[in-house]
């Protein structure tokens, strides 16, 4: 549909294909678009704004504003089309909007001016109202074409302007009377003129004296009241300071009492905690002492039992090996001489290799067993192997040869009991050898200590000082 606007109208088109609002005088309106026609002709708004001056004097300001859309600005027309065009320009909505803006700005401006400034500077007052109202109307796309501020009018019950007019009339009448009196005075006798002037001056001086006296009395009363007020305020302030100081002192005393009690409790608890810590350390040391004592008691016994079992296992292995060799020898004798000789050579080499493997395996098992027995303590394992391999005996022999001609101090330890040990058969002989080994340990260890200062391991024993 093709639409055309009148001379004072615009088309506001929205819908598909248009981002916001399209303004035009004539245009095609598609089915999926909407068109609104709005009038841009200005409208007169008449108001009677009630305001109040800086002296709190109310007055009525009759005003007539001619307001309409800003036709020379496209953005302003779009604002008007978006905000105002849906309403009739003569509707209460638009009327209240414009009236609210004008009344608000007028009242604010009037409150900052005295009545005399408003009355005498009507032109400046009108310009200020015009500028401030226009600033608010810009956000609606409106412009003030004309603003006519009429004569200020009194609010019912407040006859300021009426009294002001009467004052002007009375001043004019009085001035006329004065002029007439002066003309008469000029025509009368000088004495009467002087007498009149004297009486007038005397009355004027009396009146001024009374006024000055009343002013002085009023100023004295005001000064007295001011001093009393300041004294009372000072007394109240000091009482408040005393109360505040008492309150702060009470709070500090309470805090000090609390801190003292807390410190006392903390000291008591600290003593108890320290006592508990010391008791715990004592218990730990007692436990360590008992542990070391048990190790010293049972480790030597375990070592003897372990050595006995190792010797028995070696003897059993030796017997089985001999039996196997005897059976193999008997079978070999039945073969041919050449084959028997070759087989014997091969078997000898094979047995030698197997013996080495078995020896290595036995030594590995032996070492692993010893490490497990001493809980992976390599120093204990080293000391045991040195004792077992006769290292200390060799050291003793070497030292004996070295000091043979020096007449050293030699200690002989003899525990006896050889008959009891030797009366138990074959196993008794093994125990006898072990007992002999342990008999030699004290003098050897004592000699090592005297020569090198080295103490034996704790699991073997300690030397007497």
Short mmCIF file of C-alpha atoms in Angstrom, two decimals:
data_model
loop_
_atom_site.label_atom_id
_atom_site.label_comp_id
_atom_site.label_asym_id
_atom_site.label_seq_id
_atom_site.Cartn_x
_atom_site.Cartn_y
_atom_site.Cartn_z
CA UNK A 1 0.00 0.00 0.00
CA UNK A 2 1.36 3.43 -0.93
CA UNK A 3 0.85 6.14 1.70
CA UNK A 4 1.38 9.90 1.53
CA UNK A 5 1.59 12.25 4.55
CA UNK A 6 0.22 15.79 4.69
CA UNK A 7 2.40 18.88 4.80
CA UNK A 8 2.54 18.92 8.63
CA UNK A 9 2.78 15.14 8.98
CA UNK A 10 5.38 12.38 8.75
CA UNK A 11 5.15 8.62 8.19
CA UNK A 12 6.90 6.43 10.81
CA UNK A 13 7.35 2.95 9.29
CA UNK A 14 8.59 -0.13 11.19
CA UNK A 15 8.74 -3.84 10.44
CA UNK A 16 10.60 -6.25 8.15
CA UNK A 17 13.51 -4.80 6.21
CA UNK A 18 13.79 -1.76 8.56
CA UNK A 19 16.31 -1.78 11.40
CA UNK A 20 14.64 0.81 13.65
CA UNK A 21 12.22 3.48 12.37
CA UNK A 22 11.97 4.87 8.88
CA UNK A 23 10.68 8.46 8.49
CA UNK A 24 9.23 9.54 5.20
CA UNK A 25 6.68 11.85 3.59
CA UNK A 26 5.52 9.13 1.18
CA UNK A 27 6.42 5.46 0.93
CA UNK A 28 5.21 1.97 0.11
CA UNK A 29 4.01 0.08 3.19
CA UNK A 30 4.43 -3.68 2.82
CA UNK A 31 2.09 -6.19 4.48
CA UNK A 32 4.70 -7.11 7.11
CA UNK A 33 5.28 -3.46 8.00
CA UNK A 34 3.36 -0.98 10.14
CA UNK A 35 2.92 2.73 9.47
CA UNK A 36 2.08 5.49 11.96
CA UNK A 37 1.20 9.02 10.90
CA UNK A 38 2.15 11.78 13.34
CA UNK A 39 1.68 15.56 13.19
CA UNK A 40 4.66 17.87 13.75
CA UNK A 41 2.77 21.16 14.08
CA UNK A 42 3.51 22.98 17.38
CA UNK A 43 0.97 23.17 20.19
CA UNK A 44 0.38 25.89 22.80
CA UNK A 45 0.53 24.78 26.43
CA UNK A 46 -0.80 27.23 29.04
CA UNK A 47 0.26 26.76 32.65
CA UNK A 48 0.04 28.54 35.97
CA UNK A 49 3.12 27.40 37.77
CA UNK A 50 3.12 27.81 41.55
CA UNK A 51 6.67 28.38 42.79
CA UNK A 52 8.50 29.74 45.83
CA UNK A 53 11.38 32.17 45.96
CA UNK A 54 14.55 31.92 48.03
CA UNK A 55 12.77 33.89 50.83
CA UNK A 56 10.04 31.19 50.98
CA UNK A 57 7.53 33.59 49.33
CA UNK A 58 5.01 31.74 47.13
CA UNK A 59 3.83 33.16 43.81
CA UNK A 60 2.07 32.11 40.60
CA UNK A 61 3.86 32.32 37.25
CA UNK A 62 1.41 32.25 34.30
CA UNK A 63 3.18 31.04 31.18
CA UNK A 64 2.35 29.98 27.63
CA UNK A 65 4.79 27.67 25.81
CA UNK A 66 4.57 26.81 22.11
CA UNK A 67 6.16 23.37 21.80
CA UNK A 68 6.45 20.92 18.93
CA UNK A 69 8.77 18.32 17.34
CA UNK A 70 12.15 19.49 16.03
CA UNK A 71 11.54 19.17 12.29
CA UNK A 72 15.11 20.08 11.28
CA UNK A 73 16.68 17.11 13.11
CA UNK A 74 16.03 13.53 11.96
CA UNK A 75 17.21 12.00 15.25
CA UNK A 76 14.84 14.28 17.20
CA UNK A 77 11.94 13.26 14.92
CA UNK A 78 12.76 9.58 15.51
CA UNK A 79 12.76 10.19 19.29
CA UNK A 80 9.42 11.98 19.01
CA UNK A 81 7.99 9.20 16.85
CA UNK A 82 9.15 6.55 19.34
CA UNK A 83 8.10 8.29 22.59
CA UNK A 84 5.36 10.86 21.92
CA UNK A 85 3.61 9.97 18.65
CA UNK A 86 1.56 7.07 20.11
CA UNK A 87 -0.27 9.72 22.21
CA UNK A 88 -2.43 12.61 21.08
CA UNK A 89 -0.64 15.95 21.39
CA UNK A 90 -3.63 17.32 23.32
CA UNK A 91 -3.86 14.24 25.55
CA UNK A 92 -3.35 14.35 29.31
CA UNK A 93 -0.23 12.25 28.96
CA UNK A 94 1.63 14.75 26.77
CA UNK A 95 0.17 17.71 28.65
CA UNK A 96 1.30 16.31 32.03
CA UNK A 97 4.71 15.47 30.60
CA UNK A 98 5.33 19.01 29.34
CA UNK A 99 3.76 20.60 32.41
CA UNK A 100 5.88 18.46 34.73
CA UNK A 101 9.10 19.45 32.97
CA UNK A 102 8.21 23.17 32.96
CA UNK A 103 6.99 23.24 36.57
CA UNK A 104 10.00 21.31 37.84
CA UNK A 105 12.59 23.49 36.17
CA UNK A 106 10.70 26.71 37.04
CA UNK A 107 10.45 25.80 40.72
CA UNK A 108 14.10 24.84 40.93
CA UNK A 109 15.17 28.09 39.27
CA UNK A 110 12.80 30.23 41.38
CA UNK A 111 14.06 28.64 44.61
CA UNK A 112 17.57 29.91 43.80
CA UNK A 113 16.46 33.55 43.26
CA UNK A 114 14.97 36.20 45.52
CA UNK A 115 11.59 37.73 44.80
CA UNK A 116 13.22 41.02 43.93
CA UNK A 117 15.53 39.31 41.40
CA UNK A 118 12.59 37.49 39.81
CA UNK A 119 10.43 40.62 39.70
CA UNK A 120 13.09 42.95 38.32
CA UNK A 121 14.88 40.41 36.09
CA UNK A 122 11.86 38.94 34.32
CA UNK A 123 13.73 38.77 31.03
CA UNK A 124 16.68 36.89 32.51
CA UNK A 125 14.34 34.62 34.47
CA UNK A 126 12.43 33.81 31.28
CA UNK A 127 15.69 32.96 29.46
CA UNK A 128 16.86 30.67 32.27
CA UNK A 129 13.53 28.83 32.31
CA UNK A 130 13.59 28.55 28.53
CA UNK A 131 17.13 27.06 28.46
CA UNK A 132 16.58 24.53 31.27
CA UNK A 133 13.18 23.35 29.95
CA UNK A 134 14.62 23.01 26.45
CA UNK A 135 17.44 20.83 27.83
CA UNK A 136 14.89 18.43 29.33
CA UNK A 137 12.67 18.40 26.22
CA UNK A 138 15.59 17.45 23.97
CA UNK A 139 15.38 13.86 25.18
CA UNK A 140 11.82 13.66 23.81
CA UNK A 141 12.65 15.29 20.46
CA UNK A 142 10.67 18.46 21.32
CA UNK A 143 11.65 22.09 20.84
CA UNK A 144 10.25 25.32 22.33
CA UNK A 145 9.19 27.63 19.54
CA UNK A 146 8.05 30.40 21.86
CA UNK A 147 7.75 31.00 25.60
CA UNK A 148 5.70 33.84 27.04
CA UNK A 149 5.98 34.44 30.78
CA UNK A 150 3.19 36.69 32.03
CA UNK A 151 3.17 39.05 35.01
CA UNK A 152 3.79 37.38 38.39
CA UNK A 153 0.60 36.88 40.41
CA UNK A 154 0.06 36.48 44.17
CA UNK A 155 -1.03 33.15 45.59
CA UNK A 156 -4.41 33.43 47.35
CA UNK A 157 -3.73 34.34 50.98
CA UNK A 158 -0.36 35.91 50.16
CA UNK A 159 -0.65 39.54 48.91
CA UNK A 160 3.03 40.29 48.38
CA UNK A 161 2.64 41.91 44.97
CA UNK A 162 -0.52 43.74 46.14
CA UNK A 163 1.33 45.17 49.13
CA UNK A 164 4.24 45.98 46.88
CA UNK A 165 1.90 48.00 44.62
CA UNK A 166 0.31 49.72 47.59
CA UNK A 167 3.77 50.55 48.85
CA UNK A 168 4.58 52.18 45.53
CA UNK A 169 1.31 54.13 45.56
CA UNK A 170 1.84 55.26 49.14
CA UNK A 171 5.38 56.32 48.37
CA UNK A 172 4.11 58.35 45.43
CA UNK A 173 1.35 59.95 47.58
CA UNK A 174 3.77 60.70 50.38
CA UNK A 175 6.19 62.19 47.94
CA UNK A 176 3.41 64.42 46.59
CA UNK A 177 2.53 65.54 50.10
CA UNK A 178 6.15 66.25 50.85
CA UNK A 179 6.43 68.31 47.71
CA UNK A 180 3.29 70.29 48.67
CA UNK A 181 4.59 70.81 52.21
CA UNK A 182 7.92 71.96 50.90
CA UNK A 183 6.20 74.42 48.59
CA UNK A 184 4.15 75.75 51.50
CA UNK A 185 7.25 75.96 53.67
CA UNK A 186 8.98 78.08 51.12
CA UNK A 187 6.05 80.47 51.18
CA UNK A 188 5.70 80.72 54.96
CA UNK A 189 7.68 82.53 57.55
CA UNK A 190 11.21 81.32 58.13
CA UNK A 191 10.60 80.85 61.83
CA UNK A 192 7.82 78.40 61.24
CA UNK A 193 9.98 76.66 58.69
CA UNK A 194 12.82 76.36 61.18
CA UNK A 195 10.45 75.29 63.93
CA UNK A 196 9.01 72.59 61.72
CA UNK A 197 12.43 71.39 60.71
CA UNK A 198 13.54 71.37 64.35
CA UNK A 199 10.52 69.34 65.41
CA UNK A 200 11.02 66.93 62.54
CA UNK A 201 14.71 66.47 63.26
CA UNK A 202 14.04 66.02 66.98
CA UNK A 203 11.41 63.39 66.28
CA UNK A 204 13.72 61.66 63.83
CA UNK A 205 16.60 61.63 66.30
CA UNK A 206 14.33 60.31 69.08
CA UNK A 207 13.09 57.54 66.79
CA UNK A 208 16.62 56.61 65.72
CA UNK A 209 17.79 56.63 69.34
CA UNK A 210 14.99 54.27 70.34
CA UNK A 211 15.79 51.99 67.42
CA UNK A 212 19.51 51.90 68.26
CA UNK A 213 18.71 51.29 71.95
CA UNK A 214 16.45 48.37 71.08
CA UNK A 215 19.10 46.98 68.73
CA UNK A 216 21.77 47.14 71.43
CA UNK A 217 19.47 45.44 73.95
CA UNK A 218 18.69 42.72 71.42
CA UNK A 219 22.37 42.17 70.63
CA UNK A 220 23.18 41.95 74.37
CA UNK A 221 20.42 39.38 74.90
CA UNK A 222 21.62 37.35 71.89
CA UNK A 223 25.21 37.41 73.15
CA UNK A 224 24.11 36.28 76.63
CA UNK A 225 22.03 33.43 75.19
CA UNK A 226 24.93 32.41 72.93
CA UNK A 227 27.39 32.31 75.85
CA UNK A 228 24.99 30.25 77.99
CA UNK A 229 24.44 27.87 75.11
CA UNK A 230 28.17 27.41 74.54
CA UNK A 231 28.73 26.80 78.28
CA UNK A 232 25.96 24.19 78.34
CA UNK A 233 27.35 22.48 75.23
CA UNK A 234 30.84 22.44 76.78
CA UNK A 235 29.50 20.92 80.03
CA UNK A 236 27.60 18.25 78.10
CA UNK A 237 30.69 17.48 76.03
CA UNK A 238 32.86 17.07 79.13
CA UNK A 239 30.26 14.83 80.79
CA UNK A 240 30.20 12.70 77.65
CA UNK A 241 34.02 12.53 77.64
CA UNK A 242 34.06 11.43 81.30
CA UNK A 243 31.43 8.76 80.62
CA UNK A 244 33.38 7.57 77.58
CA UNK A 245 36.64 7.42 79.59
CA UNK A 246 34.92 5.43 82.37
CA UNK A 247 33.52 3.02 79.79
CA UNK A 248 36.92 2.55 78.13
CA UNK A 249 38.57 2.01 81.54
CA UNK A 250 36.00 -0.64 82.46
CA UNK A 251 36.52 -2.37 79.10
CA UNK A 252 40.32 -2.32 79.53
CA UNK A 253 40.06 -3.71 83.08
CA UNK A 254 37.85 -6.53 81.81
CA UNK A 255 40.32 -7.23 78.98
CA UNK A 256 43.29 -7.23 81.41
CA UNK A 257 41.48 -9.60 83.77
CA UNK A 258 40.63 -11.87 80.86
CA UNK A 259 44.25 -11.83 79.58
CA UNK A 260 45.60 -12.64 83.07
CA UNK A 261 43.25 -15.61 83.46
CA UNK A 262 44.05 -16.86 79.98
CA UNK A 263 47.80 -16.54 80.65
CA UNK A 264 47.43 -18.45 83.93
CA UNK A 265 45.50 -21.25 82.22
CA UNK A 266 48.03 -21.36 79.36
CA UNK A 267 50.95 -21.58 81.83
CA UNK A 268 49.28 -24.46 83.70
CA UNK A 269 48.55 -26.30 80.47
CA UNK A 270 52.10 -25.67 79.19
CA UNK A 271 53.57 -27.25 82.35
CA UNK A 272 51.28 -30.24 81.96
CA UNK A 273 52.19 -30.60 78.28
CA UNK A 274 55.94 -30.39 79.04
CA UNK A 275 55.58 -32.99 81.79
CA UNK A 276 53.75 -35.29 79.38
CA UNK A 277 56.46 -34.81 76.73
CA UNK A 278 59.25 -35.64 79.21
CA UNK A 279 57.35 -38.70 80.42
CA UNK A 280 56.96 -39.82 76.80
CA UNK A 281 60.72 -39.45 76.22
CA UNK A 282 61.46 -41.48 79.36
CA UNK A 283 59.13 -44.25 78.19
CA UNK A 284 60.80 -44.26 74.77
CA UNK A 285 64.29 -44.56 76.33
CA UNK A 286 63.12 -47.40 78.59
CA UNK A 287 61.67 -49.19 75.57
CA UNK A 288 64.94 -48.77 73.63
CA UNK A 289 66.93 -50.07 76.61
CA UNK A 290 64.75 -53.17 76.90
CA UNK A 291 65.00 -53.72 73.14
CA UNK A 292 68.81 -53.61 73.17
CA UNK A 293 68.95 -55.93 76.16
CA UNK A 294 66.73 -58.48 74.43
CA UNK A 295 68.86 -58.25 71.28
CA UNK A 296 72.05 -58.89 73.31
CA UNK A 297 70.47 -61.90 75.07
CA UNK A 298 68.96 -63.68 72.11
CA UNK A 299 71.27 -62.75 69.23
CA UNK A 300 74.23 -64.88 70.40
CA UNK A 301 71.96 -67.87 71.00
CA UNK A 302 70.43 -67.45 67.54
CA UNK A 303 73.88 -67.28 65.94
CA UNK A 304 74.97 -70.58 67.56
CA UNK A 305 71.77 -72.33 66.53
CA UNK A 306 72.05 -70.98 63.00
CA UNK A 307 75.69 -72.22 62.63
CA UNK A 308 74.73 -75.67 63.93
CA UNK A 309 71.90 -75.96 61.41
CA UNK A 310 74.15 -74.83 58.58
CA UNK A 311 76.77 -77.49 59.45
CA UNK A 312 74.12 -80.20 59.62
CA UNK A 313 72.75 -79.16 56.23
CA UNK A 314 76.24 -79.25 54.71
CA UNK A 315 76.88 -82.73 56.14
CA UNK A 316 73.61 -84.04 54.75
CA UNK A 317 74.37 -82.58 51.32
CA UNK A 318 77.81 -84.17 51.39
CA UNK A 319 76.41 -87.65 52.21
CA UNK A 320 73.86 -87.44 49.39
CA UNK A 321 76.52 -86.36 46.94
CA UNK A 322 78.73 -89.30 47.93
CA UNK A 323 75.89 -91.78 47.55
CA UNK A 324 75.09 -90.40 44.09
CA UNK A 325 78.73 -90.64 43.06
CA UNK A 326 78.92 -94.28 44.22
CA UNK A 327 75.85 -95.30 42.20
CA UNK A 328 77.11 -93.48 39.15
CA UNK A 329 80.51 -95.14 39.52
CA UNK A 330 79.01 -98.61 39.61
CA UNK A 331 77.05 -97.96 36.41
CA UNK A 332 80.09 -96.55 34.67
CA UNK A 333 82.15 -99.66 35.47
CA UNK A 334 79.73 -101.72 33.39
CA UNK A 335 80.41 -99.71 30.22
CA UNK A 336 83.27 -100.13 27.85
CA UNK A 337 86.68 -99.02 29.00
CA UNK A 338 87.08 -96.29 26.40
CA UNK A 339 83.57 -94.99 26.90
CA UNK A 340 83.96 -95.33 30.61
CA UNK A 341 87.14 -93.29 30.53
CA UNK A 342 85.52 -90.60 28.36
CA UNK A 343 82.40 -90.58 30.45
CA UNK A 344 84.48 -90.43 33.58
CA UNK A 345 86.36 -87.41 32.25
CA UNK A 346 83.16 -85.75 31.14
CA UNK A 347 81.45 -86.58 34.41
CA UNK A 348 84.39 -85.25 36.36
CA UNK A 349 84.23 -81.93 34.53
CA UNK A 350 80.47 -81.88 34.81
CA UNK A 351 80.54 -82.62 38.52
CA UNK A 352 83.21 -79.99 38.98
CA UNK A 353 80.97 -77.43 37.24
CA UNK A 354 77.93 -78.59 39.16
CA UNK A 355 79.93 -78.40 42.35
CA UNK A 356 80.89 -74.83 41.56
CA UNK A 357 77.26 -73.98 40.74
CA UNK A 358 76.04 -75.74 43.87
CA UNK A 359 78.72 -74.01 45.92
CA UNK A 360 77.78 -70.61 44.48
CA UNK A 361 74.09 -71.31 45.06
CA UNK A 362 74.77 -72.50 48.59
CA UNK A 363 76.93 -69.47 49.30
CA UNK A 364 74.19 -67.18 47.89
CA UNK A 365 71.58 -68.89 50.02
CA UNK A 366 73.96 -68.75 52.95
CA UNK A 367 74.56 -65.02 52.49
CA UNK A 368 70.84 -64.27 52.01
CA UNK A 369 70.03 -66.25 55.14
CA UNK A 370 72.69 -64.36 57.09
CA UNK A 371 71.42 -61.00 55.82
CA UNK A 372 67.86 -61.88 56.78
CA UNK A 373 69.08 -62.97 60.20
CA UNK A 374 70.82 -59.65 60.83
CA UNK A 375 68.02 -57.59 59.19
CA UNK A 376 70.16 -56.50 56.19
CA UNK A 377 72.86 -55.00 58.44
CA UNK A 378 76.00 -55.36 56.29
CA UNK A 379 78.34 -54.37 59.13
CA UNK A 380 77.06 -57.25 61.29
CA UNK A 381 77.37 -59.63 58.31
CA UNK A 382 80.95 -58.48 57.71
CA UNK A 383 81.90 -59.04 61.37
CA UNK A 384 80.33 -62.50 61.38
CA UNK A 385 82.14 -63.55 58.19
CA UNK A 386 85.44 -62.27 59.57
CA UNK A 387 84.91 -64.32 62.73
CA UNK A 388 83.74 -67.37 60.80
CA UNK A 389 86.66 -67.23 58.34
CA UNK A 390 89.25 -66.82 61.07
CA UNK A 391 90.19 -63.28 60.12
CA UNK A 392 90.55 -62.24 63.74
CA UNK A 393 92.73 -65.32 64.40
CA UNK A 394 95.00 -64.33 61.56
CA UNK A 395 95.19 -60.80 62.92
CA UNK A 396 96.02 -62.22 66.36
CA UNK A 397 98.74 -64.45 64.91
CA UNK A 398 100.23 -61.58 62.96
CA UNK A 399 100.17 -59.36 66.04
CA UNK A 400 101.69 -62.18 68.13
CA UNK A 401 104.56 -62.58 65.68
CA UNK A 402 105.04 -58.84 65.64
CA UNK A 403 105.21 -58.47 69.40
CA UNK A 404 106.73 -61.85 70.24
CA UNK A 405 110.01 -60.35 71.44
CA UNK A 406 108.33 -57.34 73.06
CA UNK A 407 106.91 -59.30 76.02
CA UNK A 408 103.34 -57.97 75.64
CA UNK A 409 100.57 -58.38 78.12
CA UNK A 410 98.71 -61.62 77.28
CA UNK A 411 95.38 -62.54 78.82
CA UNK A 412 94.26 -66.19 78.84
CA UNK A 413 90.54 -66.87 79.15
CA UNK A 414 89.45 -70.36 80.11
CA UNK A 415 85.82 -71.20 80.79
CA UNK A 416 86.32 -74.97 81.19
CA UNK A 417 83.46 -77.32 80.45
CA UNK A 418 85.33 -79.28 77.75
CA UNK A 419 84.42 -82.67 79.17
CA UNK A 420 80.72 -81.88 79.22
CA UNK A 421 80.87 -80.72 75.62
CA UNK A 422 82.89 -83.69 74.37
CA UNK A 423 80.66 -86.36 75.87
CA UNK A 424 77.83 -85.95 73.37
CA UNK A 425 79.22 -87.92 70.39
CA UNK A 426 79.61 -86.56 66.86
CA UNK A 427 77.41 -83.54 67.36
CA UNK A 428 79.37 -82.80 70.51
CA UNK A 429 82.57 -82.47 68.47
CA UNK A 430 80.96 -79.80 66.30
CA UNK A 431 79.79 -77.91 69.35
CA UNK A 432 83.28 -78.27 70.81
CA UNK A 433 84.76 -76.55 67.78
CA UNK A 434 82.23 -73.75 68.00
CA UNK A 435 82.86 -73.39 71.73
CA UNK A 436 86.58 -73.21 71.07
CA UNK A 437 85.99 -70.50 68.52
CA UNK A 438 84.02 -68.40 70.98
CA UNK A 439 86.71 -68.99 73.64
CA UNK A 440 89.24 -67.38 71.39
CA UNK A 441 87.07 -64.33 70.74
CA UNK A 442 87.64 -62.42 74.03
CA UNK A 443 91.44 -62.36 73.89
CA UNK A 444 91.37 -61.59 70.16
CA UNK A 445 88.89 -58.73 70.62
CA UNK A 446 90.82 -57.40 73.60
CA UNK A 447 94.04 -57.44 71.59
CA UNK A 448 92.38 -55.67 68.66
CA UNK A 449 90.98 -53.04 71.02
CA UNK A 450 94.38 -52.46 72.66
CA UNK A 451 96.14 -52.22 69.30
CA UNK A 452 93.54 -50.25 67.28
CA UNK A 453 91.05 -48.85 69.81
CA UNK A 454 88.15 -50.50 67.91
CA UNK A 455 85.27 -51.93 69.99
CA UNK A 456 83.60 -55.21 68.90
CA UNK A 457 79.97 -55.06 67.63
CA UNK A 458 77.25 -54.82 70.27
CA UNK A 459 75.73 -58.20 69.28
CA UNK A 460 79.03 -60.00 70.14
CA UNK A 461 79.54 -58.36 73.52
CA UNK A 462 81.41 -55.56 75.25
CA UNK A 463 84.86 -55.44 76.80
CA UNK A 464 85.26 -54.55 80.46
CA UNK A 465 86.92 -51.19 81.01
#
